[in-house]
Short mmCIF file of N, CA and C in Angstrom, two decimals:
data_model
loop_
_atom_site.label_atom_id
_atom_site.label_comp_id
_atom_site.label_asym_id
_atom_site.label_seq_id
_atom_site.Cartn_x
_atom_site.Cartn_y
_atom_site.Cartn_z
N MET N 27 23.04 7.41 10.31
CA MET N 27 21.70 7.69 9.84
C MET N 27 21.78 8.18 8.41
N VAL N 28 20.85 7.73 7.58
CA VAL N 28 20.84 8.10 6.17
C VAL N 28 19.70 9.08 5.93
N PHE N 29 20.01 10.16 5.23
CA PHE N 29 19.00 11.14 4.90
C PHE N 29 18.77 11.14 3.39
N TYR N 30 17.52 11.22 3.00
CA TYR N 30 17.17 11.30 1.59
C TYR N 30 16.63 12.68 1.29
N GLU N 31 17.06 13.25 0.19
CA GLU N 31 16.51 14.51 -0.26
C GLU N 31 15.44 14.19 -1.29
N ILE N 32 14.19 14.51 -0.96
CA ILE N 32 13.09 14.20 -1.88
C ILE N 32 12.26 15.45 -2.12
N SER N 33 11.60 15.47 -3.24
CA SER N 33 10.76 16.61 -3.58
C SER N 33 9.42 16.50 -2.86
N LEU N 34 8.70 17.59 -2.82
CA LEU N 34 7.38 17.60 -2.20
C LEU N 34 6.45 16.63 -2.93
N GLU N 35 6.56 16.56 -4.24
CA GLU N 35 5.75 15.63 -5.03
C GLU N 35 6.02 14.18 -4.63
N SER N 36 7.29 13.85 -4.42
CA SER N 36 7.66 12.50 -3.99
C SER N 36 7.12 12.21 -2.59
N LEU N 37 7.20 13.19 -1.71
CA LEU N 37 6.69 13.02 -0.36
C LEU N 37 5.18 12.76 -0.38
N VAL N 38 4.47 13.50 -1.21
CA VAL N 38 3.03 13.29 -1.35
C VAL N 38 2.75 11.89 -1.88
N SER N 39 3.54 11.43 -2.86
CA SER N 39 3.36 10.07 -3.40
C SER N 39 3.56 9.02 -2.32
N ILE N 40 4.57 9.21 -1.48
CA ILE N 40 4.82 8.27 -0.39
C ILE N 40 3.64 8.25 0.58
N LEU N 41 3.15 9.42 0.93
CA LEU N 41 2.02 9.49 1.87
C LEU N 41 0.76 8.86 1.29
N ILE N 42 0.52 9.04 0.00
CA ILE N 42 -0.63 8.41 -0.65
C ILE N 42 -0.48 6.90 -0.65
N ALA N 43 0.72 6.42 -0.93
CA ALA N 43 0.96 4.97 -0.94
C ALA N 43 0.76 4.38 0.45
N ILE N 44 1.28 5.05 1.47
CA ILE N 44 1.10 4.57 2.85
C ILE N 44 -0.37 4.58 3.22
N SER N 45 -1.08 5.62 2.82
CA SER N 45 -2.51 5.71 3.10
C SER N 45 -3.27 4.56 2.44
N SER N 46 -2.87 4.21 1.21
CA SER N 46 -3.51 3.10 0.51
C SER N 46 -3.30 1.79 1.25
N LEU N 47 -2.08 1.57 1.72
CA LEU N 47 -1.79 0.35 2.47
C LEU N 47 -2.57 0.32 3.78
N ASN N 48 -2.71 1.47 4.43
CA ASN N 48 -3.49 1.53 5.68
C ASN N 48 -4.96 1.22 5.43
N ARG N 49 -5.50 1.68 4.30
CA ARG N 49 -6.90 1.38 3.97
C ARG N 49 -7.10 -0.11 3.74
N VAL N 50 -6.15 -0.75 3.06
CA VAL N 50 -6.24 -2.19 2.84
C VAL N 50 -6.19 -2.91 4.19
N ARG N 51 -5.26 -2.49 5.06
CA ARG N 51 -5.15 -3.11 6.38
C ARG N 51 -6.44 -2.94 7.18
N ASP N 52 -7.01 -1.73 7.17
CA ASP N 52 -8.26 -1.49 7.91
C ASP N 52 -9.41 -2.31 7.34
N LEU N 53 -9.44 -2.44 6.02
CA LEU N 53 -10.48 -3.24 5.38
C LEU N 53 -10.37 -4.70 5.82
N LEU N 54 -9.14 -5.21 5.84
CA LEU N 54 -8.94 -6.60 6.24
C LEU N 54 -9.31 -6.82 7.71
N LYS N 55 -9.07 -5.84 8.55
CA LYS N 55 -9.41 -5.97 9.98
C LYS N 55 -10.92 -6.02 10.20
N SER N 56 -11.68 -5.45 9.27
CA SER N 56 -13.12 -5.34 9.47
C SER N 56 -13.86 -6.65 9.16
N PHE N 57 -13.21 -7.60 8.56
CA PHE N 57 -13.85 -8.86 8.21
C PHE N 57 -13.64 -9.90 9.30
N ASN N 58 -14.62 -10.79 9.45
CA ASN N 58 -14.35 -11.95 10.30
C ASN N 58 -13.56 -12.95 9.47
N ARG N 59 -13.14 -14.04 10.08
CA ARG N 59 -12.21 -14.96 9.41
C ARG N 59 -12.79 -15.57 8.13
N VAL N 60 -14.05 -16.02 8.15
CA VAL N 60 -14.64 -16.65 6.97
C VAL N 60 -14.80 -15.63 5.85
N ASP N 61 -15.31 -14.44 6.18
CA ASP N 61 -15.45 -13.39 5.18
C ASP N 61 -14.09 -13.03 4.59
N LEU N 62 -13.09 -12.97 5.45
CA LEU N 62 -11.76 -12.61 5.00
C LEU N 62 -11.22 -13.63 4.01
N LEU N 63 -11.42 -14.91 4.31
CA LEU N 63 -10.94 -15.95 3.39
C LEU N 63 -11.64 -15.86 2.04
N ILE N 64 -12.95 -15.64 2.06
CA ILE N 64 -13.71 -15.51 0.81
C ILE N 64 -13.25 -14.26 0.05
N TYR N 65 -13.15 -13.14 0.76
CA TYR N 65 -12.74 -11.89 0.13
C TYR N 65 -11.33 -12.00 -0.45
N ALA N 66 -10.42 -12.59 0.33
CA ALA N 66 -9.04 -12.72 -0.13
C ALA N 66 -8.97 -13.60 -1.37
N HIS N 67 -9.79 -14.65 -1.40
CA HIS N 67 -9.79 -15.52 -2.57
C HIS N 67 -10.31 -14.79 -3.80
N LEU N 68 -11.38 -14.01 -3.61
CA LEU N 68 -12.00 -13.32 -4.74
C LEU N 68 -11.17 -12.13 -5.23
N SER N 69 -10.45 -11.48 -4.33
CA SER N 69 -9.77 -10.25 -4.74
C SER N 69 -8.26 -10.31 -4.50
N LYS N 70 -7.72 -11.51 -4.48
CA LYS N 70 -6.29 -11.68 -4.23
C LYS N 70 -5.47 -10.84 -5.20
N ASP N 71 -5.84 -10.87 -6.47
CA ASP N 71 -5.07 -10.13 -7.47
C ASP N 71 -5.13 -8.62 -7.23
N SER N 72 -6.31 -8.11 -6.89
CA SER N 72 -6.42 -6.66 -6.69
C SER N 72 -5.65 -6.22 -5.44
N LEU N 73 -5.62 -7.05 -4.39
CA LEU N 73 -4.85 -6.70 -3.20
C LEU N 73 -3.35 -6.72 -3.52
N HIS N 74 -2.91 -7.70 -4.29
CA HIS N 74 -1.50 -7.77 -4.68
C HIS N 74 -1.14 -6.55 -5.54
N LYS N 75 -2.03 -6.19 -6.45
CA LYS N 75 -1.76 -5.03 -7.31
C LYS N 75 -1.66 -3.76 -6.49
N ALA N 76 -2.55 -3.59 -5.49
CA ALA N 76 -2.52 -2.39 -4.65
C ALA N 76 -1.22 -2.33 -3.85
N ALA N 77 -0.82 -3.45 -3.28
CA ALA N 77 0.41 -3.49 -2.49
C ALA N 77 1.63 -3.24 -3.38
N ASN N 78 1.66 -3.86 -4.55
CA ASN N 78 2.79 -3.67 -5.46
C ASN N 78 2.88 -2.24 -5.95
N SER N 79 1.73 -1.65 -6.25
CA SER N 79 1.70 -0.27 -6.72
C SER N 79 2.22 0.68 -5.64
N ALA N 80 1.76 0.47 -4.41
CA ALA N 80 2.21 1.33 -3.31
C ALA N 80 3.71 1.16 -3.09
N SER N 81 4.18 -0.07 -3.14
CA SER N 81 5.61 -0.33 -2.96
C SER N 81 6.43 0.35 -4.05
N LYS N 82 5.98 0.24 -5.29
CA LYS N 82 6.70 0.86 -6.41
C LYS N 82 6.71 2.38 -6.27
N GLN N 83 5.58 2.96 -5.82
CA GLN N 83 5.52 4.42 -5.65
C GLN N 83 6.52 4.87 -4.59
N ILE N 84 6.60 4.13 -3.49
CA ILE N 84 7.54 4.50 -2.43
C ILE N 84 8.98 4.40 -2.93
N MET N 85 9.30 3.30 -3.61
CA MET N 85 10.65 3.12 -4.12
C MET N 85 11.01 4.18 -5.16
N ALA N 86 10.06 4.51 -6.03
CA ALA N 86 10.32 5.53 -7.05
C ALA N 86 10.52 6.90 -6.40
N ALA N 87 9.72 7.19 -5.39
CA ALA N 87 9.83 8.48 -4.73
C ALA N 87 11.16 8.63 -4.00
N MET N 88 11.69 7.51 -3.52
CA MET N 88 12.97 7.55 -2.81
C MET N 88 14.15 7.43 -3.77
N GLY N 89 13.86 7.29 -5.05
CA GLY N 89 14.91 7.24 -6.06
C GLY N 89 15.61 5.91 -6.16
N ALA N 90 14.95 4.86 -5.67
CA ALA N 90 15.58 3.53 -5.73
C ALA N 90 15.33 2.86 -7.05
#
């Protein structure tokens, strides 16, 4: 098992990033299939940016 030593600030960043991803997931679940396709087409870039940002925050907080 691998243990990481992280600061409280890093832990908060990880939790915020996970929360952001959960909000995106919940938003996507709330659409029916046609709405989802339209929404995904219109906001594909913003969804990718949100996911990339959250991923980078998690990696930075873990020191990767």
